[in-house]
PDB file of C-alpha atoms in Angstrom:
ATOM      1  CA  MET I   1     155.531  73.663  78.303  1.00 50.00           C
ATOM      2  CA  SER I   2     152.604  74.250  77.624  1.00 52.00           C
ATOM      3  CA  HIS I   3     149.974  72.506  76.766  1.00 64.00           C
ATOM      4  CA  ALA I   4     147.049  74.058  74.757  1.00 63.00           C
ATOM      5  CA  LYS I   5     143.967  73.198  76.003  1.00 61.00           C
ATOM      6  CA  PRO I   6     142.444  71.244  73.262  1.00 62.00           C
ATOM      7  CA  GLN I   7     139.117  72.698  70.182  1.00 60.00           C
ATOM      8  CA  PRO I   8     136.457  70.703  69.517  1.00 58.00           C
ATOM      9  CA  ARG I   9     136.621  69.611  65.532  1.00 85.00           C
ATOM     10  CA  TYR I  10     133.915  69.732  63.645  1.00 94.00           C
ATOM     11  CA  ASP I  11     133.789  68.243  60.513  1.00 94.00           C
ATOM     12  CA  VAL I  12     131.240  70.232  58.424  1.00 97.00           C
ATOM     13  CA  SER I  13     131.538  73.694  58.396  1.00 97.00           C
ATOM     14  CA  VAL I  14     128.319  76.095  57.012  1.00 98.00           C
ATOM     15  CA  MET I  15     128.076  79.652  56.406  1.00 98.00           C
ATOM     16  CA  LEU I  16     124.816  80.101  56.800  1.00 98.00           C
ATOM     17  CA  THR I  17     122.916  83.192  54.668  1.00 96.00           C
ATOM     18  CA  GLY I  18     119.345  83.545  56.264  1.00 93.00           C
ATOM     19  CA  ASP I  19     118.291  81.248  53.493  1.00 94.00           C
ATOM     20  CA  ARG I  20     114.807  79.123  54.876  1.00 94.00           C
ATOM     21  CA  ALA I  21     115.992  76.193  52.427  1.00 95.00           C
ATOM     22  CA  GLN I  22     119.382  76.649  53.226  1.00 97.00           C
ATOM     23  CA  ILE I  23     118.893  76.820  57.077  1.00 97.00           C
ATOM     24  CA  ASP I  24     116.513  73.014  56.232  1.00 96.00           C
ATOM     25  CA  GLN I  25     118.867  71.696  53.871  1.00 97.00           C
ATOM     26  CA  VAL I  26     121.480  71.274  56.704  1.00 98.00           C
ATOM     27  CA  GLU I  27     119.226  70.524  59.289  1.00 97.00           C
ATOM     28  CA  GLY I  28     117.825  67.820  57.246  1.00 97.00           C
ATOM     29  CA  ASP I  29     121.536  67.026  56.829  1.00 98.00           C
ATOM     30  CA  ILE I  30     122.957  66.622  60.601  1.00 98.00           C
ATOM     31  CA  ILE I  31     119.285  64.849  61.253  1.00 98.00           C
ATOM     32  CA  ALA I  32     120.334  61.985  58.530  1.00 98.00           C
ATOM     33  CA  ARG I  33     123.645  61.586  60.388  1.00 98.00           C
ATOM     34  CA  LEU I  34     121.391  60.840  63.344  1.00 98.00           C
ATOM     35  CA  GLU I  35     119.651  58.444  62.211  1.00 98.00           C
ATOM     36  CA  GLN I  36     122.758  56.826  60.322  1.00 98.00           C
ATOM     37  CA  PHE I  37     123.506  55.953  63.769  1.00 97.00           C
ATOM     38  CA  ALA I  38     120.045  55.253  64.926  1.00 97.00           C
ATOM     39  CA  TYR I  39     119.875  57.760  67.259  1.00 98.00           C
ATOM     40  CA  ALA I  40     115.903  57.709  68.754  1.00 97.00           C
ATOM     41  CA  LYS I  41     113.301  59.884  67.592  1.00 96.00           C
ATOM     42  CA  ALA I  42     113.381  61.962  71.040  1.00 96.00           C
ATOM     43  CA  SER I  43     117.240  63.053  70.379  1.00 98.00           C
ATOM     44  CA  ARG I  44     117.012  63.745  66.637  1.00 98.00           C
ATOM     45  CA  PHE I  45     114.261  66.083  68.123  1.00 97.00           C
ATOM     46  CA  ALA I  46     116.488  67.107  70.577  1.00 98.00           C
ATOM     47  CA  VAL I  47     119.112  67.842  68.279  1.00 98.00           C
ATOM     48  CA  LYS I  48     116.948  70.046  65.255  1.00 98.00           C
ATOM     49  CA  LEU I  49     115.368  72.212  68.093  1.00 98.00           C
ATOM     50  CA  SER I  50     118.986  73.585  69.306  1.00 98.00           C
ATOM     51  CA  VAL I  51     120.472  73.536  66.383  1.00 98.00           C
ATOM     52  CA  GLU I  52     116.810  75.880  64.955  1.00 97.00           C
ATOM     53  CA  GLU I  53     117.232  78.064  68.227  1.00 97.00           C
ATOM     54  CA  ALA I  54     121.407  78.660  68.073  1.00 98.00           C
ATOM     55  CA  VAL I  55     120.988  80.000  64.204  1.00 98.00           C
ATOM     56  CA  ALA I  56     117.502  82.141  64.830  1.00 96.00           C
ATOM     57  CA  ASN I  57     118.810  83.451  67.964  1.00 96.00           C
ATOM     58  CA  ALA I  58     122.367  84.314  65.897  1.00 97.00           C
ATOM     59  CA  PHE I  59     120.275  85.876  62.694  1.00 96.00           C
ATOM     60  CA  ASN I  60     117.617  87.940  64.570  1.00 94.00           C
ATOM     61  CA  HIS I  61     119.908  88.583  68.208  1.00 94.00           C
ATOM     62  CA  GLY I  62     123.769  88.610  66.665  1.00 96.00           C
ATOM     63  CA  HIS I  63     122.838  89.848  64.273  1.00 97.00           C
ATOM     64  CA  LYS I  64     119.908  92.782  64.038  1.00 94.00           C
ATOM     65  CA  ASN I  65     122.163  95.497  63.215  1.00 95.00           C
ATOM     66  CA  LEU I  66     123.780  93.956  61.370  1.00 96.00           C
ATOM     67  CA  PRO I  67     122.391  93.537  57.023  1.00 94.00           C
ATOM     68  CA  PRO I  68     120.563  91.290  55.824  1.00 91.00           C
ATOM     69  CA  GLY I  69     123.421  88.015  53.772  1.00 90.00           C
ATOM     70  CA  VAL I  70     125.941  88.803  56.596  1.00 97.00           C
ATOM     71  CA  PRO I  71     126.467  84.595  57.379  1.00 98.00           C
ATOM     72  CA  VAL I  72     126.386  82.725  60.555  1.00 98.00           C
ATOM     73  CA  ARG I  73     128.806  80.151  60.687  1.00 98.00           C
ATOM     74  CA  LEU I  74     127.779  76.731  61.853  1.00 98.00           C
ATOM     75  CA  GLU I  75     129.334  73.964  62.173  1.00 98.00           C
ATOM     76  CA  TYR I  76     128.789  69.854  64.075  1.00 98.00           C
ATOM     77  CA  ALA I  77     129.974  66.754  64.071  1.00 98.00           C
ATOM     78  CA  VAL I  78     128.188  63.864  64.177  1.00 97.00           C
ATOM     79  CA  ALA I  79     129.726  60.078  65.951  1.00 97.00           C
ATOM     80  CA  PRO I  80     127.876  57.622  67.355  1.00 96.00           C
ATOM     81  CA  ASP I  81     127.875  58.821  70.288  1.00 96.00           C
ATOM     82  CA  GLU I  82     127.452  62.455  70.258  1.00 97.00           C
ATOM     83  CA  VAL I  83     126.923  65.337  68.279  1.00 98.00           C
ATOM     84  CA  ARG I  84     128.329  68.779  68.770  1.00 98.00           C
ATOM     85  CA  ILE I  85     127.304  71.429  66.920  1.00 98.00           C
ATOM     86  CA  ALA I  86     129.182  75.373  66.824  1.00 98.00           C
ATOM     87  CA  VAL I  87     127.076  77.983  65.910  1.00 98.00           C
ATOM     88  CA  GLU I  88     128.536  81.661  65.581  1.00 98.00           C
ATOM     89  CA  ASP I  89     127.310  84.824  64.322  1.00 97.00           C
ATOM     90  CA  GLN I  90     128.973  88.216  63.688  1.00 97.00           C
ATOM     91  CA  GLY I  91     127.814  90.435  65.895  1.00 96.00           C
ATOM     92  CA  PRO I  92     128.713  91.475  69.459  1.00 96.00           C
ATOM     93  CA  GLY I  93     127.792  89.287  71.506  1.00 95.00           C
ATOM     94  CA  PHE I  94     126.068  88.947  74.781  1.00 94.00           C
ATOM     95  CA  VAL I  95     126.259  87.794  78.181  1.00 94.00           C
ATOM     96  CA  PRO I  96     124.363  84.599  78.657  1.00 92.00           C
ATOM     97  CA  ALA I  97     123.697  85.392  82.484  1.00 91.00           C
ATOM     98  CA  ASP I  98     122.327  89.058  81.647  1.00 93.00           C
ATOM     99  CA  VAL I  99     119.065  86.791  80.241  1.00 93.00           C
ATOM    100  CA  PRO I 100     116.090  86.130  82.306  1.00 95.00           C
ATOM    101  CA  ASP I 101     114.442  83.305  83.164  1.00 95.00           C
ATOM    102  CA  PRO I 102     111.622  82.657  80.448  1.00 96.00           C
ATOM    103  CA  THR I 103     110.360  80.598  83.273  1.00 95.00           C
ATOM    104  CA  MET I 104     109.421  83.083  86.181  1.00 95.00           C
ATOM    105  CA  ASP I 105     106.205  84.325  87.101  1.00 94.00           C
ATOM    106  CA  GLU I 106     107.019  87.784  85.725  1.00 95.00           C
ATOM    107  CA  ASN I 107     108.671  86.841  82.774  1.00 95.00           C
ATOM    108  CA  ILE I 108     105.719  83.400  81.481  1.00 94.00           C
ATOM    109  CA  GLU I 109     103.810  86.108  79.757  1.00 93.00           C
ATOM    110  CA  GLN I 110     107.063  87.146  77.357  1.00 93.00           C
ATOM    111  CA  PRO I 111     107.067  86.151  73.693  1.00 92.00           C
ATOM    112  CA  SER I 112     110.216  86.063  73.333  1.00 94.00           C
ATOM    113  CA  GLY I 113     113.860  84.914  75.559  1.00 94.00           C
ATOM    114  CA  ARG I 114     113.261  80.440  75.640  1.00 96.00           C
ATOM    115  CA  GLY I 115     115.285  79.413  73.228  1.00 97.00           C
ATOM    116  CA  ILE I 116     118.745  79.425  75.281  1.00 97.00           C
ATOM    117  CA  MET I 117     117.095  77.538  77.956  1.00 97.00           C
ATOM    118  CA  LEU I 118     115.306  74.894  75.220  1.00 98.00           C
ATOM    119  CA  ILE I 119     119.219  74.409  74.873  1.00 98.00           C
ATOM    120  CA  ARG I 120     120.063  74.449  77.500  1.00 98.00           C
ATOM    121  CA  ALA I 121     117.514  71.540  78.685  1.00 98.00           C
ATOM    122  CA  TYR I 122     117.892  69.747  75.618  1.00 98.00           C
ATOM    123  CA  MET I 123     121.849  69.762  75.464  1.00 98.00           C
ATOM    124  CA  THR I 124     124.542  67.712  77.618  1.00 98.00           C
ATOM    125  CA  ARG I 125     126.638  70.482  77.473  1.00 98.00           C
ATOM    126  CA  VAL I 126     126.269  74.189  76.294  1.00 98.00           C
ATOM    127  CA  ALA I 127     129.219  76.507  76.316  1.00 97.00           C
ATOM    128  CA  PHE I 128     129.646  79.746  74.623  1.00 97.00           C
ATOM    129  CA  SER I 129     132.455  82.140  73.870  1.00 94.00           C
ATOM    130  CA  GLY I 130     133.734  85.035  72.378  1.00 91.00           C
ATOM    131  CA  SER I 131     132.212  88.050  73.729  1.00 94.00           C
ATOM    132  CA  GLY I 132     129.677  85.277  73.707  1.00 95.00           C
ATOM    133  CA  ASN I 133     128.527  84.694  69.670  1.00 97.00           C
ATOM    134  CA  ARG I 134     129.780  81.753  69.735  1.00 97.00           C
ATOM    135  CA  ILE I 135     127.481  78.681  71.317  1.00 98.00           C
ATOM    136  CA  GLU I 136     128.885  75.341  70.982  1.00 97.00           C
ATOM    137  CA  MET I 137     126.571  72.632  72.092  1.00 98.00           C
ATOM    138  CA  THR I 138     127.084  68.932  72.817  1.00 98.00           C
ATOM    139  CA  TYR I 139     124.264  66.063  73.339  1.00 98.00           C
ATOM    140  CA  LYS I 140     125.761  63.168  74.422  1.00 98.00           C
ATOM    141  CA  LYS I 141     123.297  59.715  72.812  1.00 97.00           C
ATOM    142  CA  PRO I 142     121.575  58.045  75.993  1.00 95.00           C
ATOM    143  CA  ALA I 143     122.593  54.612  77.327  1.00 89.00           C
ATOM    144  CA  PRO I 144     120.350  52.335  75.698  1.00 81.00           C
ATOM    145  CA  LYS I 145     117.302  51.657  78.166  1.00 76.00           C
ATOM    146  CA  ALA I 146     117.932  47.384  79.974  1.00 68.00           C
TER     147      ALA I 146
ATOM    148  CA  MET E   1      88.157  81.619  55.184  1.00 50.00           C
ATOM    149  CA  ALA E   2      91.197  80.343  55.658  1.00 52.00           C
ATOM    150  CA  GLN E   3      93.357  82.696  52.807  1.00 62.00           C
ATOM    151  CA  ALA E   4      94.843  81.275  49.914  1.00 62.00           C
ATOM    152  CA  ASP E   5      98.275  81.142  50.939  1.00 77.00           C
ATOM    153  CA  SER E   6      97.442  80.303  54.358  1.00 85.00           C
ATOM    154  CA  ARG E   7      99.246  77.432  55.849  1.00 88.00           C
ATOM    155  CA  LEU E   8      96.030  77.448  58.041  1.00 95.00           C
ATOM    156  CA  ARG E   9      93.130  74.902  57.760  1.00 95.00           C
ATOM    157  CA  VAL E  10      90.250  76.953  59.440  1.00 96.00           C
ATOM    158  CA  ARG E  11      86.553  75.063  60.340  1.00 95.00           C
ATOM    159  CA  ARG E  12      83.324  76.581  62.198  1.00 94.00           C
ATOM    160  CA  GLN E  13      81.553  74.402  64.411  1.00 89.00           C
ATOM    161  CA  ASP E  14      78.423  75.587  66.620  1.00 88.00           C
ATOM    162  CA  ASN E  15      80.931  78.247  67.867  1.00 93.00           C
ATOM    163  CA  ILE E  16      83.791  77.176  67.519  1.00 97.00           C
ATOM    164  CA  THR E  17      87.351  78.232  65.738  1.00 97.00           C
ATOM    165  CA  LEU E  18      89.368  75.277  65.315  1.00 97.00           C
ATOM    166  CA  VAL E  19      92.404  76.174  63.192  1.00 97.00           C
ATOM    167  CA  GLU E  20      94.942  73.309  61.963  1.00 97.00           C
ATOM    168  CA  PHE E  21      98.797  73.732  60.450  1.00 96.00           C
ATOM    169  CA  ILE E  22      99.374  72.680  57.688  1.00 93.00           C
ATOM    170  CA  ASP E  23     103.001  72.658  58.330  1.00 92.00           C
ATOM    171  CA  ARG E  24     105.121  69.523  59.996  1.00 93.00           C
ATOM    172  CA  ASN E  25     107.696  71.998  61.129  1.00 93.00           C
ATOM    173  CA  ILE E  26     106.606  75.368  62.197  1.00 94.00           C
ATOM    174  CA  LEU E  27     110.718  76.957  62.785  1.00 93.00           C
ATOM    175  CA  ASP E  28     110.037  79.622  59.849  1.00 90.00           C
ATOM    176  CA  GLU E  29     109.542  83.060  60.597  1.00 89.00           C
ATOM    177  CA  ALA E  30     108.076  84.601  58.558  1.00 89.00           C
ATOM    178  CA  ASN E  31     105.207  82.120  58.232  1.00 92.00           C
ATOM    179  CA  ILE E  32     104.908  81.961  62.046  1.00 95.00           C
ATOM    180  CA  GLN E  33     104.383  85.272  61.290  1.00 94.00           C
ATOM    181  CA  SER E  34     101.466  85.009  58.680  1.00 94.00           C
ATOM    182  CA  ILE E  35     100.445  82.730  61.164  1.00 96.00           C
ATOM    183  CA  GLY E  36      99.587  85.335  63.638  1.00 96.00           C
ATOM    184  CA  GLU E  37      98.661  87.003  61.675  1.00 96.00           C
ATOM    185  CA  GLU E  38      95.852  85.393  60.550  1.00 96.00           C
ATOM    186  CA  ILE E  39      94.836  83.776  63.389  1.00 97.00           C
ATOM    187  CA  THR E  40      94.477  87.525  65.286  1.00 97.00           C
ATOM    188  CA  GLN E  41      92.215  87.870  62.154  1.00 96.00           C
ATOM    189  CA  LEU E  42      90.058  84.891  63.903  1.00 96.00           C
ATOM    190  CA  VAL E  43      89.814  86.321  66.878  1.00 97.00           C
ATOM    191  CA  ASP E  44      89.318  89.852  66.479  1.00 96.00           C
ATOM    192  CA  ALA E  45      86.355  88.724  63.970  1.00 94.00           C
ATOM    193  CA  GLU E  46      84.462  87.523  66.701  1.00 92.00           C
ATOM    194  CA  GLY E  47      83.158  88.541  70.225  1.00 93.00           C
ATOM    195  CA  ALA E  48      84.178  86.885  72.644  1.00 95.00           C
ATOM    196  CA  PRO E  49      86.269  83.842  70.807  1.00 97.00           C
ATOM    197  CA  LYS E  50      85.787  79.865  71.476  1.00 98.00           C
ATOM    198  CA  LEU E  51      89.589  79.506  69.359  1.00 98.00           C
ATOM    199  CA  LEU E  52      90.004  75.590  69.187  1.00 98.00           C
ATOM    200  CA  ILE E  53      93.603  75.293  67.783  1.00 98.00           C
ATOM    201  CA  SER E  54      95.207  71.942  67.009  1.00 97.00           C
ATOM    202  CA  PHE E  55      98.059  70.571  66.316  1.00 97.00           C
ATOM    203  CA  ALA E  56      97.527  67.423  65.281  1.00 95.00           C
ATOM    204  CA  ASN E  57     100.154  67.515  61.832  1.00 89.00           C
ATOM    205  CA  VAL E  58     102.465  69.086  63.813  1.00 96.00           C
ATOM    206  CA  ASP E  59     105.862  67.521  64.556  1.00 95.00           C
ATOM    207  CA  HIS E  60     108.329  70.656  65.117  1.00 96.00           C
ATOM    208  CA  LEU E  61     108.015  73.923  66.645  1.00 95.00           C
ATOM    209  CA  SER E  62     110.233  76.694  67.440  1.00 96.00           C
ATOM    210  CA  SER E  63     110.219  79.263  71.045  1.00 97.00           C
ATOM    211  CA  ALA E  64     109.227  81.858  68.026  1.00 96.00           C
ATOM    212  CA  ALA E  65     106.149  79.919  67.737  1.00 97.00           C
ATOM    213  CA  LEU E  66     105.503  79.506  71.148  1.00 97.00           C
ATOM    214  CA  GLY E  67     105.436  83.526  71.718  1.00 97.00           C
ATOM    215  CA  THR E  68     102.820  83.483  69.022  1.00 97.00           C
ATOM    216  CA  LEU E  69     100.295  81.134  71.269  1.00 97.00           C
ATOM    217  CA  ILE E  70     101.642  83.450  74.051  1.00 97.00           C
ATOM    218  CA  THR E  71     100.345  86.735  71.934  1.00 97.00           C
ATOM    219  CA  ILE E  72      97.216  85.059  70.835  1.00 97.00           C
ATOM    220  CA  ARG E  73      96.354  83.688  74.241  1.00 97.00           C
ATOM    221  CA  ASN E  74      96.351  87.221  75.815  1.00 96.00           C
ATOM    222  CA  LYS E  75      94.022  88.683  72.593  1.00 97.00           C
ATOM    223  CA  VAL E  76      92.541  85.815  73.794  1.00 98.00           C
ATOM    224  CA  ARG E  77      91.246  86.672  77.179  1.00 97.00           C
ATOM    225  CA  ASP E  78      91.493  90.041  76.528  1.00 96.00           C
ATOM    226  CA  LYS E  79      87.981  90.056  74.461  1.00 96.00           C
ATOM    227  CA  HIS E  80      86.869  87.477  76.864  1.00 97.00           C
ATOM    228  CA  GLY E  81      87.383  84.888  75.117  1.00 98.00           C
ATOM    229  CA  GLN E  82      88.251  80.884  75.644  1.00 98.00           C
ATOM    230  CA  LEU E  83      91.165  79.388  74.018  1.00 98.00           C
ATOM    231  CA  ARG E  84      92.474  75.771  73.776  1.00 98.00           C
ATOM    232  CA  LEU E  85      95.037  73.625  72.174  1.00 98.00           C
ATOM    233  CA  ALA E  86      94.254  69.647  71.461  1.00 98.00           C
ATOM    234  CA  ASN E  87      96.840  66.752  70.114  1.00 97.00           C
ATOM    235  CA  ILE E  88     100.365  67.949  71.206  1.00 98.00           C
ATOM    236  CA  ASP E  89     102.102  65.064  70.291  1.00 96.00           C
ATOM    237  CA  PRO E  90     104.070  64.162  73.679  1.00 96.00           C
ATOM    238  CA  GLN E  91     108.099  65.500  72.303  1.00 96.00           C
ATOM    239  CA  ILE E  92     106.421  69.404  71.629  1.00 97.00           C
ATOM    240  CA  TYR E  93     104.235  68.698  75.115  1.00 97.00           C
ATOM    241  CA  GLU E  94     107.306  68.210  77.299  1.00 97.00           C
ATOM    242  CA  VAL E  95     108.229  71.816  75.685  1.00 97.00           C
ATOM    243  CA  PHE E  96     105.224  73.563  77.417  1.00 98.00           C
ATOM    244  CA  VAL E  97     106.655  71.525  80.258  1.00 97.00           C
ATOM    245  CA  ILE E  98     110.028  72.798  79.942  1.00 97.00           C
ATOM    246  CA  THR E  99     108.908  76.529  79.716  1.00 97.00           C
ATOM    247  CA  ARG E 100     106.583  75.840  82.604  1.00 97.00           C
ATOM    248  CA  LEU E 101     103.673  76.797  79.564  1.00 97.00           C
ATOM    249  CA  HIS E 102     101.810  73.830  80.104  1.00 97.00           C
ATOM    250  CA  LYS E 103     100.418  75.897  83.097  1.00 95.00           C
ATOM    251  CA  MET E 104      99.026  78.759  80.869  1.00 96.00           C
ATOM    252  CA  PHE E 105      97.526  76.589  78.464  1.00 98.00           C
ATOM    253  CA  SER E 106      94.470  74.716  78.231  1.00 98.00           C
ATOM    254  CA  ILE E 107      95.531  71.566  76.371  1.00 98.00           C
ATOM    255  CA  HIS E 108      94.065  68.544  75.525  1.00 98.00           C
ATOM    256  CA  GLU E 109      94.505  65.413  74.219  1.00 97.00           C
ATOM    257  CA  THR E 110      92.311  65.953  71.186  1.00 97.00           C
ATOM    258  CA  THR E 111      89.972  68.116  69.368  1.00 96.00           C
ATOM    259  CA  ASP E 112      86.404  66.203  71.386  1.00 96.00           C
ATOM    260  CA  GLU E 113      87.253  67.123  74.561  1.00 97.00           C
ATOM    261  CA  ALA E 114      88.978  70.575  74.108  1.00 98.00           C
ATOM    262  CA  ALA E 115      85.770  71.157  72.011  1.00 97.00           C
ATOM    263  CA  LYS E 116      83.355  69.648  75.386  1.00 96.00           C
ATOM    264  CA  SER E 117      86.189  72.057  77.989  1.00 97.00           C
ATOM    265  CA  PHE E 118      84.639  75.505  76.226  1.00 97.00           C
ATOM    266  CA  GLU E 119      81.983  77.083  79.071  1.00 90.00           C
TER     267      GLU E 119
END
């Protein structure tokens, strides 16, 4: 008898077209849910930044050679203790380990290449799947300070 | 002089060009590009520019905005000018620290402190 690894479940799935107003709306919906569950300002900042970077990477890199309007799927679930977000593009994918460390002296003046490291810095868990065209991010709400 | 559809407030004070952002969120790629172009025009208009960018109104910025700041910093440096950043929200400052860009930029708590730091 085999036990399939349970897949993370998401409450909401949205197809983003790249329209800025739609991205703002979805980010606003996610942040509103965080506010409902009393996530602190720092947590809301972390999640908004990570969503922003993941979506920007999907369109700017994943869909670089695809026609405009090809949608990116964004899924999310907000619970009292954690937020899960997945962003999946329809591009060819990439190897995350091949992305140069933007904090190294030789890369520090490069104007791009900081999105993934910021996501890793702010989110509790980050995983890529498929050909690298899907990123799954989890943010755990920090324990209240004593 | 700021452009009609500018995302910036620009004013001259002594020999310093002070730039403030109108938007609270500097995320939209098209806006970031136009901000970069507008600040580049300001840099190009000066011999050795003294540019002070205030983040007083800014709640969020993306890595694309950081990239534009790096490009501006390099243009100012190429013209032997000086760039100062000021009024950065602590959460945004943390982004500079994580990316090590706080070492690259001259960052000050207030615009007054930043203005006094020009050589």
